[in-house]
Amino acid sequence: MNNGMAVNGGANQNFGTQVPYSGFNQNGMFQLPRAAARPNNAALSRSGESEAQQVSRFNNLPLEQYRGELYGLCKDQHGCRYLQRKLEERNAEHVQMIFEETHMHVVELMTDPFGNYLCQKLLEYSNDDQRTRLIHNAAPQLVPIALNQHGTRALQKMIEFVSTQQQIRMVIDALRGHVVDLVQDLNGNHVIQKCLNRLSAEDAQFIYDA
């Protein structure tokens, strides 16, 4: 994605021209103290299938065959990889199909060990309207997502691919007021760094105002 993006009916906004923020310690962290990483207690389900059997389930099968089952596939290691490959094909109908079955579960999927990878790809290959809905659905929980070891990756990808001023405002409004907590957390700190690197100086001002 180019740094100059169309925002609000065609006005270009450059998100990469500001002077990089220098207030990081020698490890590249934002300068406030960080807290220890939060433990993840998610238990991964295991099936009785062999690795080869699990992989073969998705070989050469059309996405349409899994209609109505895509949300479940997002939380399966091999199913998630299959859906990522489908998104990478850039077939608009397939992107829409995956979006329709997952956008209402975006908070859960962003913090899932496998689903977070699907969310990252979906944010990358979705169109502006789809991406806006994903951000809108996730916005009330962006802080817990940022603090989660899986969610932080998906949220950083969300910030990387914001493409309209509306999307930017939703992210800023969700994080504003929680900057100190995020900076002091290992996972949250990476989200703040992404905002500093990705947003314009004006849009990132909420961080300096914290």
JSON list of C-alpha atoms in Angstrom, two decimals:
[
{"chain": "A", "resi": 1, "resn": "MET", "atom": "CA", "xyz": [0.00, 0.00, 0.00]},
{"chain": "A", "resi": 2, "resn": "ASN", "atom": "CA", "xyz": [1.31, 3.44, -0.89]},
{"chain": "A", "resi": 3, "resn": "ASN", "atom": "CA", "xyz": [1.96, 5.93, 1.88]},
{"chain": "A", "resi": 4, "resn": "GLY", "atom": "CA", "xyz": [-0.27, 8.51, 0.19]},
{"chain": "A", "resi": 5, "resn": "MET", "atom": "CA", "xyz": [-3.81, 7.18, 0.50]},
{"chain": "A", "resi": 6, "resn": "ALA", "atom": "CA", "xyz": [-7.16, 8.57, -0.62]},
{"chain": "A", "resi": 7, "resn": "VAL", "atom": "CA", "xyz": [-9.03, 9.83, 2.42]},
{"chain": "A", "resi": 8, "resn": "ASN", "atom": "CA", "xyz": [-12.46, 11.43, 2.65]},
{"chain": "A", "resi": 9, "resn": "GLY", "atom": "CA", "xyz": [-13.38, 11.69, -0.98]},
{"chain": "A", "resi": 10, "resn": "GLY", "atom": "CA", "xyz": [-9.95, 11.95, -2.52]},
{"chain": "A", "resi": 11, "resn": "ALA", "atom": "CA", "xyz": [-7.77, 14.12, -0.28]},
{"chain": "A", "resi": 12, "resn": "ASN", "atom": "CA", "xyz": [-4.36, 12.53, 0.08]},
{"chain": "A", "resi": 13, "resn": "GLN", "atom": "CA", "xyz": [-2.89, 12.02, 3.52]},
{"chain": "A", "resi": 14, "resn": "ASN", "atom": "CA", "xyz": [0.67, 10.86, 3.97]},
{"chain": "A", "resi": 15, "resn": "PHE", "atom": "CA", "xyz": [1.17, 8.55, 6.94]},
{"chain": "A", "resi": 16, "resn": "GLY", "atom": "CA", "xyz": [4.90, 8.13, 6.62]},
{"chain": "A", "resi": 17, "resn": "THR", "atom": "CA", "xyz": [6.41, 11.60, 6.31]},
{"chain": "A", "resi": 18, "resn": "GLN", "atom": "CA", "xyz": [6.77, 12.52, 9.98]},
{"chain": "A", "resi": 19, "resn": "VAL", "atom": "CA", "xyz": [10.15, 12.36, 11.69]},
{"chain": "A", "resi": 20, "resn": "PRO", "atom": "CA", "xyz": [10.40, 8.94, 13.39]},
{"chain": "A", "resi": 21, "resn": "TYR", "atom": "CA", "xyz": [9.87, 9.11, 17.12]},
{"chain": "A", "resi": 22, "resn": "SER", "atom": "CA", "xyz": [13.17, 8.73, 18.95]},
{"chain": "A", "resi": 23, "resn": "GLY", "atom": "CA", "xyz": [11.95, 7.99, 22.46]},
{"chain": "A", "resi": 24, "resn": "PHE", "atom": "CA", "xyz": [12.71, 4.28, 22.45]},
{"chain": "A", "resi": 25, "resn": "ASN", "atom": "CA", "xyz": [15.15, 2.46, 24.71]},
{"chain": "A", "resi": 26, "resn": "GLN", "atom": "CA", "xyz": [18.07, 0.40, 23.45]},
{"chain": "A", "resi": 27, "resn": "ASN", "atom": "CA", "xyz": [15.79, -2.57, 22.85]},
{"chain": "A", "resi": 28, "resn": "GLY", "atom": "CA", "xyz": [13.57, -0.54, 20.54]},
{"chain": "A", "resi": 29, "resn": "MET", "atom": "CA", "xyz": [10.75, -0.16, 23.05]},
{"chain": "A", "resi": 30, "resn": "PHE", "atom": "CA", "xyz": [8.79, 3.03, 23.71]},
{"chain": "A", "resi": 31, "resn": "GLN", "atom": "CA", "xyz": [10.56, 4.62, 26.67]},
{"chain": "A", "resi": 32, "resn": "LEU", "atom": "CA", "xyz": [8.06, 4.03, 29.51]},
{"chain": "A", "resi": 33, "resn": "PRO", "atom": "CA", "xyz": [8.60, 0.82, 31.58]},
{"chain": "A", "resi": 34, "resn": "ARG", "atom": "CA", "xyz": [6.93, -2.26, 30.23]},
{"chain": "A", "resi": 35, "resn": "ALA", "atom": "CA", "xyz": [5.01, -4.90, 32.11]},
{"chain": "A", "resi": 36, "resn": "ALA", "atom": "CA", "xyz": [5.59, -8.62, 31.77]},
{"chain": "A", "resi": 37, "resn": "ALA", "atom": "CA", "xyz": [3.83, -10.37, 28.92]},
{"chain": "A", "resi": 38, "resn": "ARG", "atom": "CA", "xyz": [0.42, -11.62, 29.86]},
{"chain": "A", "resi": 39, "resn": "PRO", "atom": "CA", "xyz": [-0.04, -15.39, 29.92]},
{"chain": "A", "resi": 40, "resn": "ASN", "atom": "CA", "xyz": [-2.22, -17.03, 27.34]},
{"chain": "A", "resi": 41, "resn": "ASN", "atom": "CA", "xyz": [-4.37, -19.85, 28.64]},
{"chain": "A", "resi": 42, "resn": "ALA", "atom": "CA", "xyz": [-6.01, -20.78, 25.36]},
{"chain": "A", "resi": 43, "resn": "ALA", "atom": "CA", "xyz": [-6.02, -24.53, 24.87]},
{"chain": "A", "resi": 44, "resn": "LEU", "atom": "CA", "xyz": [-5.64, -25.81, 21.33]},
{"chain": "A", "resi": 45, "resn": "SER", "atom": "CA", "xyz": [-7.99, -28.59, 20.31]},
{"chain": "A", "resi": 46, "resn": "ARG", "atom": "CA", "xyz": [-6.55, -31.76, 18.84]},
{"chain": "A", "resi": 47, "resn": "SER", "atom": "CA", "xyz": [-8.27, -34.15, 16.47]},
{"chain": "A", "resi": 48, "resn": "GLY", "atom": "CA", "xyz": [-7.55, -37.79, 15.89]},
{"chain": "A", "resi": 49, "resn": "GLU", "atom": "CA", "xyz": [-6.51, -37.16, 12.29]},
{"chain": "A", "resi": 50, "resn": "SER", "atom": "CA", "xyz": [-2.93, -37.50, 11.16]},
{"chain": "A", "resi": 51, "resn": "GLU", "atom": "CA", "xyz": [-1.12, -34.47, 9.79]},
{"chain": "A", "resi": 52, "resn": "ALA", "atom": "CA", "xyz": [-1.43, -35.79, 6.24]},
{"chain": "A", "resi": 53, "resn": "GLN", "atom": "CA", "xyz": [-5.16, -36.41, 6.66]},
{"chain": "A", "resi": 54, "resn": "GLN", "atom": "CA", "xyz": [-5.72, -32.91, 7.98]},
{"chain": "A", "resi": 55, "resn": "VAL", "atom": "CA", "xyz": [-3.84, -31.34, 5.08]},
{"chain": "A", "resi": 56, "resn": "SER", "atom": "CA", "xyz": [-5.57, -33.51, 2.49]},
{"chain": "A", "resi": 57, "resn": "ARG", "atom": "CA", "xyz": [-8.99, -32.34, 3.63]},
{"chain": "A", "resi": 58, "resn": "PHE", "atom": "CA", "xyz": [-8.39, -29.01, 1.90]},
{"chain": "A", "resi": 59, "resn": "ASN", "atom": "CA", "xyz": [-6.43, -30.02, -1.18]},
{"chain": "A", "resi": 60, "resn": "ASN", "atom": "CA", "xyz": [-8.09, -28.95, -4.42]},
{"chain": "A", "resi": 61, "resn": "LEU", "atom": "CA", "xyz": [-11.48, -28.34, -2.79]},
{"chain": "A", "resi": 62, "resn": "PRO", "atom": "CA", "xyz": [-13.44, -25.23, -3.79]},
{"chain": "A", "resi": 63, "resn": "LEU", "atom": "CA", "xyz": [-14.21, -22.67, -1.12]},
{"chain": "A", "resi": 64, "resn": "GLU", "atom": "CA", "xyz": [-17.90, -22.99, -1.91]},
{"chain": "A", "resi": 65, "resn": "GLN", "atom": "CA", "xyz": [-17.84, -26.51, -0.49]},
{"chain": "A", "resi": 66, "resn": "TYR", "atom": "CA", "xyz": [-17.17, -25.04, 2.96]},
{"chain": "A", "resi": 67, "resn": "ARG", "atom": "CA", "xyz": [-19.92, -22.42, 2.87]},
{"chain": "A", "resi": 68, "resn": "GLY", "atom": "CA", "xyz": [-21.37, -22.08, 6.36]},
{"chain": "A", "resi": 69, "resn": "GLU", "atom": "CA", "xyz": [-18.27, -23.62, 7.95]},
{"chain": "A", "resi": 70, "resn": "LEU", "atom": "CA", "xyz": [-15.69, -20.89, 7.41]},
{"chain": "A", "resi": 71, "resn": "TYR", "atom": "CA", "xyz": [-15.77, -19.52, 10.96]},
{"chain": "A", "resi": 72, "resn": "GLY", "atom": "CA", "xyz": [-14.85, -22.95, 12.30]},
{"chain": "A", "resi": 73, "resn": "LEU", "atom": "CA", "xyz": [-12.07, -23.34, 9.74]},
{"chain": "A", "resi": 74, "resn": "CYS", "atom": "CA", "xyz": [-10.49, -20.10, 10.96]},
{"chain": "A", "resi": 75, "resn": "LYS", "atom": "CA", "xyz": [-9.72, -21.77, 14.30]},
{"chain": "A", "resi": 76, "resn": "ASP", "atom": "CA", "xyz": [-8.22, -24.88, 12.74]},
{"chain": "A", "resi": 77, "resn": "GLN", "atom": "CA", "xyz": [-4.53, -24.79, 11.80]},
{"chain": "A", "resi": 78, "resn": "HIS", "atom": "CA", "xyz": [-4.93, -26.29, 8.35]},
{"chain": "A", "resi": 79, "resn": "GLY", "atom": "CA", "xyz": [-8.32, -24.73, 7.71]},
{"chain": "A", "resi": 80, "resn": "CYS", "atom": "CA", "xyz": [-6.90, -21.31, 8.51]},
{"chain": "A", "resi": 81, "resn": "ARG", "atom": "CA", "xyz": [-4.00, -21.82, 6.11]},
{"chain": "A", "resi": 82, "resn": "TYR", "atom": "CA", "xyz": [-6.45, -22.90, 3.41]},
{"chain": "A", "resi": 83, "resn": "LEU", "atom": "CA", "xyz": [-8.50, -19.72, 3.89]},
{"chain": "A", "resi": 84, "resn": "GLN", "atom": "CA", "xyz": [-5.37, -17.57, 3.83]},
{"chain": "A", "resi": 85, "resn": "ARG", "atom": "CA", "xyz": [-4.42, -19.09, 0.49]},
{"chain": "A", "resi": 86, "resn": "LYS", "atom": "CA", "xyz": [-7.89, -18.31, -0.82]},
{"chain": "A", "resi": 87, "resn": "LEU", "atom": "CA", "xyz": [-7.55, -14.68, 0.25]},
{"chain": "A", "resi": 88, "resn": "GLU", "atom": "CA", "xyz": [-4.16, -14.45, -1.44]},
{"chain": "A", "resi": 89, "resn": "GLU", "atom": "CA", "xyz": [-5.82, -15.42, -4.73]},
{"chain": "A", "resi": 90, "resn": "ARG", "atom": "CA", "xyz": [-7.56, -12.00, -4.61]},
{"chain": "A", "resi": 91, "resn": "ASN", "atom": "CA", "xyz": [-10.88, -13.38, -5.81]},
{"chain": "A", "resi": 92, "resn": "ALA", "atom": "CA", "xyz": [-13.37, -10.72, -4.70]},
{"chain": "A", "resi": 93, "resn": "GLU", "atom": "CA", "xyz": [-16.22, -13.24, -4.36]},
{"chain": "A", "resi": 94, "resn": "HIS", "atom": "CA", "xyz": [-14.12, -15.46, -2.11]},
{"chain": "A", "resi": 95, "resn": "VAL", "atom": "CA", "xyz": [-12.98, -12.50, -0.01]},
{"chain": "A", "resi": 96, "resn": "GLN", "atom": "CA", "xyz": [-16.62, -11.50, 0.41]},
{"chain": "A", "resi": 97, "resn": "MET", "atom": "CA", "xyz": [-17.63, -15.05, 1.33]},
{"chain": "A", "resi": 98, "resn": "ILE", "atom": "CA", "xyz": [-14.94, -15.27, 4.02]},
{"chain": "A", "resi": 99, "resn": "PHE", "atom": "CA", "xyz": [-15.78, -11.78, 5.25]},
{"chain": "A", "resi": 100, "resn": "GLU", "atom": "CA", "xyz": [-19.48, -12.56, 5.58]},
{"chain": "A", "resi": 101, "resn": "GLU", "atom": "CA", "xyz": [-18.85, -15.58, 7.79]},
{"chain": "A", "resi": 102, "resn": "THR", "atom": "CA", "xyz": [-16.17, -14.03, 9.98]},
{"chain": "A", "resi": 103, "resn": "HIS", "atom": "CA", "xyz": [-16.70, -10.29, 10.47]},
{"chain": "A", "resi": 104, "resn": "MET", "atom": "CA", "xyz": [-19.08, -10.73, 13.41]},
{"chain": "A", "resi": 105, "resn": "HIS", "atom": "CA", "xyz": [-16.45, -12.89, 15.15]},
{"chain": "A", "resi": 106, "resn": "VAL", "atom": "CA", "xyz": [-13.51, -10.58, 14.53]},
{"chain": "A", "resi": 107, "resn": "VAL", "atom": "CA", "xyz": [-12.71, -9.94, 18.23]},
{"chain": "A", "resi": 108, "resn": "GLU", "atom": "CA", "xyz": [-12.54, -13.64, 19.02]},
{"chain": "A", "resi": 109, "resn": "LEU", "atom": "CA", "xyz": [-10.58, -14.44, 15.89]},
{"chain": "A", "resi": 110, "resn": "MET", "atom": "CA", "xyz": [-8.05, -11.65, 16.39]},
{"chain": "A", "resi": 111, "resn": "THR", "atom": "CA", "xyz": [-7.05, -13.25, 19.71]},
{"chain": "A", "resi": 112, "resn": "ASP", "atom": "CA", "xyz": [-7.17, -16.85, 18.50]},
{"chain": "A", "resi": 113, "resn": "PRO", "atom": "CA", "xyz": [-3.84, -18.70, 17.96]},
{"chain": "A", "resi": 114, "resn": "PHE", "atom": "CA", "xyz": [-4.81, -19.48, 14.35]},
{"chain": "A", "resi": 115, "resn": "GLY", "atom": "CA", "xyz": [-7.64, -17.05, 13.67]},
{"chain": "A", "resi": 116, "resn": "ASN", "atom": "CA", "xyz": [-5.38, -14.04, 14.14]},
{"chain": "A", "resi": 117, "resn": "TYR", "atom": "CA", "xyz": [-3.48, -15.00, 10.98]},
{"chain": "A", "resi": 118, "resn": "LEU", "atom": "CA", "xyz": [-6.74, -15.16, 9.04]},
{"chain": "A", "resi": 119, "resn": "CYS", "atom": "CA", "xyz": [-7.67, -11.70, 10.35]},
{"chain": "A", "resi": 120, "resn": "GLN", "atom": "CA", "xyz": [-4.33, -10.30, 9.24]},
{"chain": "A", "resi": 121, "resn": "LYS", "atom": "CA", "xyz": [-4.87, -11.58, 5.71]},
{"chain": "A", "resi": 122, "resn": "LEU", "atom": "CA", "xyz": [-8.49, -10.44, 5.65]},
{"chain": "A", "resi": 123, "resn": "LEU", "atom": "CA", "xyz": [-7.51, -6.93, 6.70]},
{"chain": "A", "resi": 124, "resn": "GLU", "atom": "CA", "xyz": [-4.92, -6.89, 3.92]},
{"chain": "A", "resi": 125, "resn": "TYR", "atom": "CA", "xyz": [-7.15, -8.13, 1.10]},
{"chain": "A", "resi": 126, "resn": "SER", "atom": "CA", "xyz": [-10.52, -6.64, 2.09]},
{"chain": "A", "resi": 127, "resn": "ASN", "atom": "CA", "xyz": [-11.88, -3.53, 0.41]},
{"chain": "A", "resi": 128, "resn": "ASP", "atom": "CA", "xyz": [-12.46, -0.24, 2.23]},
{"chain": "A", "resi": 129, "resn": "ASP", "atom": "CA", "xyz": [-16.07, -1.02, 3.19]},
{"chain": "A", "resi": 130, "resn": "GLN", "atom": "CA", "xyz": [-15.20, -4.48, 4.49]},
{"chain": "A", "resi": 131, "resn": "ARG", "atom": "CA", "xyz": [-12.22, -3.16, 6.42]},
{"chain": "A", "resi": 132, "resn": "THR", "atom": "CA", "xyz": [-14.32, -0.39, 7.96]},
{"chain": "A", "resi": 133, "resn": "ARG", "atom": "CA", "xyz": [-16.82, -2.95, 9.23]},
{"chain": "A", "resi": 134, "resn": "LEU", "atom": "CA", "xyz": [-14.05, -5.13, 10.66]},
{"chain": "A", "resi": 135, "resn": "ILE", "atom": "CA", "xyz": [-12.56, -2.16, 12.52]},
{"chain": "A", "resi": 136, "resn": "HIS", "atom": "CA", "xyz": [-16.00, -1.03, 13.71]},
{"chain": "A", "resi": 137, "resn": "ASN", "atom": "CA", "xyz": [-16.77, -4.49, 15.11]},
{"chain": "A", "resi": 138, "resn": "ALA", "atom": "CA", "xyz": [-13.39, -4.76, 16.83]},
{"chain": "A", "resi": 139, "resn": "ALA", "atom": "CA", "xyz": [-13.18, -1.18, 18.14]},
{"chain": "A", "resi": 140, "resn": "PRO", "atom": "CA", "xyz": [-14.91, -1.72, 21.53]},
{"chain": "A", "resi": 141, "resn": "GLN", "atom": "CA", "xyz": [-12.32, -4.38, 22.39]},
{"chain": "A", "resi": 142, "resn": "LEU", "atom": "CA", "xyz": [-9.17, -2.96, 20.80]},
{"chain": "A", "resi": 143, "resn": "VAL", "atom": "CA", "xyz": [-7.40, -2.47, 24.14]},
{"chain": "A", "resi": 144, "resn": "PRO", "atom": "CA", "xyz": [-7.82, -6.10, 25.32]},
{"chain": "A", "resi": 145, "resn": "ILE", "atom": "CA", "xyz": [-6.89, -7.19, 21.80]},
{"chain": "A", "resi": 146, "resn": "ALA", "atom": "CA", "xyz": [-3.72, -5.07, 21.95]},
{"chain": "A", "resi": 147, "resn": "LEU", "atom": "CA", "xyz": [-2.71, -6.69, 25.25]},
{"chain": "A", "resi": 148, "resn": "ASN", "atom": "CA", "xyz": [-3.20, -10.22, 23.92]},
{"chain": "A", "resi": 149, "resn": "GLN", "atom": "CA", "xyz": [-0.19, -12.07, 22.54]},
{"chain": "A", "resi": 150, "resn": "HIS", "atom": "CA", "xyz": [-2.09, -13.05, 19.39]},
{"chain": "A", "resi": 151, "resn": "GLY", "atom": "CA", "xyz": [-4.31, -9.98, 19.18]},
{"chain": "A", "resi": 152, "resn": "THR", "atom": "CA", "xyz": [-1.39, -7.57, 19.12]},
{"chain": "A", "resi": 153, "resn": "ARG", "atom": "CA", "xyz": [-0.26, -8.98, 15.77]},
{"chain": "A", "resi": 154, "resn": "ALA", "atom": "CA", "xyz": [-3.69, -8.69, 14.20]},
{"chain": "A", "resi": 155, "resn": "LEU", "atom": "CA", "xyz": [-4.16, -5.16, 15.56]},
{"chain": "A", "resi": 156, "resn": "GLN", "atom": "CA", "xyz": [-0.79, -4.05, 14.23]},
{"chain": "A", "resi": 157, "resn": "LYS", "atom": "CA", "xyz": [-1.86, -5.34, 10.83]},
{"chain": "A", "resi": 158, "resn": "MET", "atom": "CA", "xyz": [-5.14, -3.45, 11.17]},
{"chain": "A", "resi": 159, "resn": "ILE", "atom": "CA", "xyz": [-3.22, -0.22, 11.83]},
{"chain": "A", "resi": 160, "resn": "GLU", "atom": "CA", "xyz": [-0.89, -0.96, 8.92]},
{"chain": "A", "resi": 161, "resn": "PHE", "atom": "CA", "xyz": [-3.77, -1.23, 6.47]},
{"chain": "A", "resi": 162, "resn": "VAL", "atom": "CA", "xyz": [-6.10, 1.56, 7.61]},
{"chain": "A", "resi": 163, "resn": "SER", "atom": "CA", "xyz": [-7.15, 3.22, 4.39]},
{"chain": "A", "resi": 164, "resn": "THR", "atom": "CA", "xyz": [-9.65, 5.98, 5.25]},
{"chain": "A", "resi": 165, "resn": "GLN", "atom": "CA", "xyz": [-9.81, 8.75, 7.81]},
{"chain": "A", "resi": 166, "resn": "GLN", "atom": "CA", "xyz": [-12.91, 7.11, 9.31]},
{"chain": "A", "resi": 167, "resn": "GLN", "atom": "CA", "xyz": [-10.93, 3.95, 10.00]},
{"chain": "A", "resi": 168, "resn": "ILE", "atom": "CA", "xyz": [-8.10, 5.95, 11.55]},
{"chain": "A", "resi": 169, "resn": "ARG", "atom": "CA", "xyz": [-10.49, 7.81, 13.85]},
{"chain": "A", "resi": 170, "resn": "MET", "atom": "CA", "xyz": [-12.08, 4.57, 15.04]},
{"chain": "A", "resi": 171, "resn": "VAL", "atom": "CA", "xyz": [-8.68, 3.16, 16.00]},
{"chain": "A", "resi": 172, "resn": "ILE", "atom": "CA", "xyz": [-7.56, 6.37, 17.70]},
{"chain": "A", "resi": 173, "resn": "ASP", "atom": "CA", "xyz": [-10.81, 6.75, 19.63]},
{"chain": "A", "resi": 174, "resn": "ALA", "atom": "CA", "xyz": [-10.57, 3.16, 20.85]},
{"chain": "A", "resi": 175, "resn": "LEU", "atom": "CA", "xyz": [-6.96, 3.52, 22.08]},
{"chain": "A", "resi": 176, "resn": "ARG", "atom": "CA", "xyz": [-7.12, 7.08, 23.39]},
{"chain": "A", "resi": 177, "resn": "GLY", "atom": "CA", "xyz": [-7.14, 7.11, 27.18]},
{"chain": "A", "resi": 178, "resn": "HIS", "atom": "CA", "xyz": [-5.30, 3.79, 27.44]},
{"chain": "A", "resi": 179, "resn": "VAL", "atom": "CA", "xyz": [-1.91, 4.79, 26.05]},
{"chain": "A", "resi": 180, "resn": "VAL", "atom": "CA", "xyz": [0.00, 4.49, 29.35]},
{"chain": "A", "resi": 181, "resn": "ASP", "atom": "CA", "xyz": [-1.38, 1.00, 30.01]},
{"chain": "A", "resi": 182, "resn": "LEU", "atom": "CA", "xyz": [-0.48, -0.05, 26.48]},
{"chain": "A", "resi": 183, "resn": "VAL", "atom": "CA", "xyz": [3.02, 1.41, 26.63]},
{"chain": "A", "resi": 184, "resn": "GLN", "atom": "CA", "xyz": [3.75, -0.48, 29.86]},
{"chain": "A", "resi": 185, "resn": "ASP", "atom": "CA", "xyz": [2.69, -3.82, 28.38]},
{"chain": "A", "resi": 186, "resn": "LEU", "atom": "CA", "xyz": [4.95, -5.81, 26.07]},
{"chain": "A", "resi": 187, "resn": "ASN", "atom": "CA", "xyz": [2.20, -6.54, 23.54]},
{"chain": "A", "resi": 188, "resn": "GLY", "atom": "CA", "xyz": [0.50, -3.17, 23.84]},
{"chain": "A", "resi": 189, "resn": "ASN", "atom": "CA", "xyz": [3.80, -1.39, 23.36]},
{"chain": "A", "resi": 190, "resn": "HIS", "atom": "CA", "xyz": [4.15, -2.85, 19.88]},
{"chain": "A", "resi": 191, "resn": "VAL", "atom": "CA", "xyz": [0.73, -1.45, 18.99]},
{"chain": "A", "resi": 192, "resn": "ILE", "atom": "CA", "xyz": [1.79, 2.04, 20.10]},
{"chain": "A", "resi": 193, "resn": "GLN", "atom": "CA", "xyz": [4.99, 1.72, 18.08]},
{"chain": "A", "resi": 194, "resn": "LYS", "atom": "CA", "xyz": [2.94, 0.77, 15.02]},
{"chain": "A", "resi": 195, "resn": "CYS", "atom": "CA", "xyz": [0.78, 3.86, 15.50]},
{"chain": "A", "resi": 196, "resn": "LEU", "atom": "CA", "xyz": [3.88, 6.06, 15.72]},
{"chain": "A", "resi": 197, "resn": "ASN", "atom": "CA", "xyz": [5.37, 4.50, 12.60]},
{"chain": "A", "resi": 198, "resn": "ARG", "atom": "CA", "xyz": [2.19, 4.33, 10.54]},
{"chain": "A", "resi": 199, "resn": "LEU", "atom": "CA", "xyz": [0.08, 7.36, 11.41]},
{"chain": "A", "resi": 200, "resn": "SER", "atom": "CA", "xyz": [0.78, 10.97, 10.60]},
{"chain": "A", "resi": 201, "resn": "ALA", "atom": "CA", "xyz": [2.22, 13.15, 13.35]},
{"chain": "A", "resi": 202, "resn": "GLU", "atom": "CA", "xyz": [-1.16, 14.83, 13.70]},
{"chain": "A", "resi": 203, "resn": "ASP", "atom": "CA", "xyz": [-3.04, 11.55, 14.07]},
{"chain": "A", "resi": 204, "resn": "ALA", "atom": "CA", "xyz": [-0.43, 10.17, 16.48]},
{"chain": "A", "resi": 205, "resn": "GLN", "atom": "CA", "xyz": [-0.70, 13.23, 18.73]},
{"chain": "A", "resi": 206, "resn": "PHE", "atom": "CA", "xyz": [-3.02, 11.32, 21.09]},
{"chain": "A", "resi": 207, "resn": "ILE", "atom": "CA", "xyz": [0.04, 9.30, 22.15]},
{"chain": "A", "resi": 208, "resn": "TYR", "atom": "CA", "xyz": [2.10, 12.36, 23.06]},
{"chain": "A", "resi": 209, "resn": "ASP", "atom": "CA", "xyz": [-0.89, 13.84, 24.90]},
{"chain": "A", "resi": 210, "resn": "ALA", "atom": "CA", "xyz": [-1.23, 10.79, 27.18]}
]
